[in-house]
DNA sequence: GATGAATGAGCCTTCATTCAT
DNA sequence: GATGAATGAAGGCTCATTCAT
């Protein structure tokens, strides 16, 4: 309450950045110590081990991702706008990272943990399911409202959007350029417009 | 002399697997020792440090990726077939990994090294450029032969194919299922058919 | 807090002996571990690396040298007595080493570090300057009090005393005998008596 | 015979420099490998271990010291000149080291080996005895020829000359200046003139 | 006579963790 | 709730040495 954030939160915040930047094995407790200005004991007072920190840091980063989505989608009103904004949110990851280290922390963790940290892998998997669900809901809403075609495979479309935009993020990160996210953004938006949107009016006229 | 080369290759082969599986920081020299049945000194007789191993391991994996592409594309004759086979090659990464640990080692390295290993990051970037170039050539060949539309943006299309398929690979890995690569495969192939291929017959009639 | 200081001091004390005995490269952290009954981590809690230990160990030994000087000179009252006692202090280095390993730690470090450890070399140089200054002060005091001749070159005389006595210490050490320090002692004392002391009586008569 | 020097000699020459520069523990076989452009095996063909190299390197350096003495004394004819030249030889160690690393290799080894390498310590002791004997002979020759006083203690004088000049060398090395050897040189020469030379003529007249 | 390949022990340093204070 | 002090294991790397070729 003192400074608005508890020590525990500070540890999570800082290590969330570190884990997203360097990965689980690339980030040591000394790094966390330095970042939090705490000593070993101070950290272990709040967490029983590094894994626990990593797991909570993931949760924190996961939350940040969805905060970003909600924030970017806030002003959108129609399902189409909302879906466009989902794309914009992904683009924003490149301009203004949700967390230091860049990219999408969910995807970053997925790659980092797949073969080395079952617990984090599981979290990452659930995280991606979360993304799928989130986008899925936007799609379903649009279908319900008659904006999107009724024959679209929601899971597939959501999956395609995610893989394209996430893949683009990685490529942009390693390339130090926004080029690929921009390409992905345009492509996905075109795809939405051309393949998801009901062409009722146009056809009818 | 023969033996030295063999040992060196064994070190590279084994550590290529280890680095692809656990990442640079997640794979220790002890791991390499165990995998190669060598002692530390034996390893350091062939490489001056861990970085050198990692770099050569990347080169090895990079080569494996393109060997796979060439192998899968071997029987394809037309540019369209070739492009389809590029997709199939990516799908094959999920069925039968080019290297232990799964996924695409170029992409894996990209994520692993982005914030922690400039040299590997550069290699990964060049690796992705290699992928872009490779697919770009297939596209250009198709355009030249009149199979693909002349107005396609080669770089963009190549980029889109890669980001989609690579993204799908990561999602499949963390999900322990081929689901997403299959979706990506179908999608990309449809895209090729519907958006890249010249619609000569239709036009002709 | 008390305990930490104690441990830190123990590390310095013990490694001061080891460095003086075996030199920087001849003394390993394992040696320090054994001497301090600490594990590596325990040592690195107090020092960031071997160099830092070596530097502080030098400071400690430097201090011991001057403590010895002060102790031996404590009872001396006149400048002449004091200068004699400086010689005695050097002799005492052979009988009862200021620090395990024997000789003069300042000189030992000088030789050990000259070509391999710039930081320690600098410390050793400053250490020798300290010796020169210390003896220089005794000489100047004697001059001021009219005991020593006014025309003596203080720096030269101090330098000559040091080089002779230090050289003798090394020779005695390698020879396992006090022979050379005794020779040096007698010589330097004669030199003081015959060349530094004002011959007032003779002149007066 | 090929290049005038055998491989064995090259190993000794190079490692003699290295040992004099860095000391026994500060010089590794890798350093010797690099300096000799040989591989491990190539070195171990000629020496059974590092100690053997170090011992022979010492002998080589010892020889170089006496070669220098002989060279500098070559033109001297009278015992007095010869003794002066002994001093000059020592001074030359500072201007033009007998062996890379500087100083007097005998003294350097003495300090390096005293507490850590009995075999080398013994060699260094014998080396210093050699210096004592060498200077002793010059003194005895001078006494025999009536140039030096008959009552001088040959061993003591030789010892004093050595400790002073060697001590000065160390101080000059750590100080990166010739200052102290010059002081020592002047002092020892004065001492020779004033205390060793027979004052027959002066007294007689 | 030289190299190449390998080893076991040791180097300095950092790791994650514990626990008394 | 935080620190200080300690640990055992492991990190990457170099050591001196051996021996088949």
PDB file of C-alpha atoms in Angstrom, chain A residues 68 88-98 103 169 177-178 181-182:
ATOM      1  CA  UNK A  68      -3.769  -4.119 -24.400  1.00  0.00           C
ATOM      2  CA  UNK A  88      -4.093  -3.198 -34.626  1.00  0.00           C
ATOM      3  CA  UNK A  89      -3.394  -4.451 -31.152  1.00  0.00           C
ATOM      4  CA  UNK A  90      -0.950  -6.964 -32.576  1.00  0.00           C
ATOM      5  CA  UNK A  91       0.674  -4.231 -34.601  1.00  0.00           C
ATOM      6  CA  UNK A  92       0.961  -2.171 -31.437  1.00  0.00           C
ATOM      7  CA  UNK A  93       3.058  -4.948 -29.898  1.00  0.00           C
ATOM      8  CA  UNK A  94       5.765  -3.983 -32.363  1.00  0.00           C
ATOM      9  CA  UNK A  95       5.474  -0.231 -31.848  1.00  0.00           C
ATOM     10  CA  UNK A  96       4.956  -0.198 -28.150  1.00  0.00           C
ATOM     11  CA  UNK A  97       5.704  -3.563 -26.521  1.00  0.00           C
ATOM     12  CA  UNK A  98       3.294  -4.708 -23.850  1.00  0.00           C
ATOM     13  CA  UNK A 103       7.002  -9.474 -29.113  1.00  0.00           C
ATOM     14  CA  UNK A 169       6.041 -10.299 -34.788  1.00  0.00           C
ATOM     15  CA  UNK A 177      11.807  -3.570 -38.497  1.00  0.00           C
ATOM     16  CA  UNK A 178       8.059  -3.289 -38.548  1.00  0.00           C
ATOM     17  CA  UNK A 181       3.869  -6.885 -38.989  1.00  0.00           C
ATOM     18  CA  UNK A 182       2.682  -4.276 -41.447  1.00  0.00           C
TER      19      UNK A 182
END
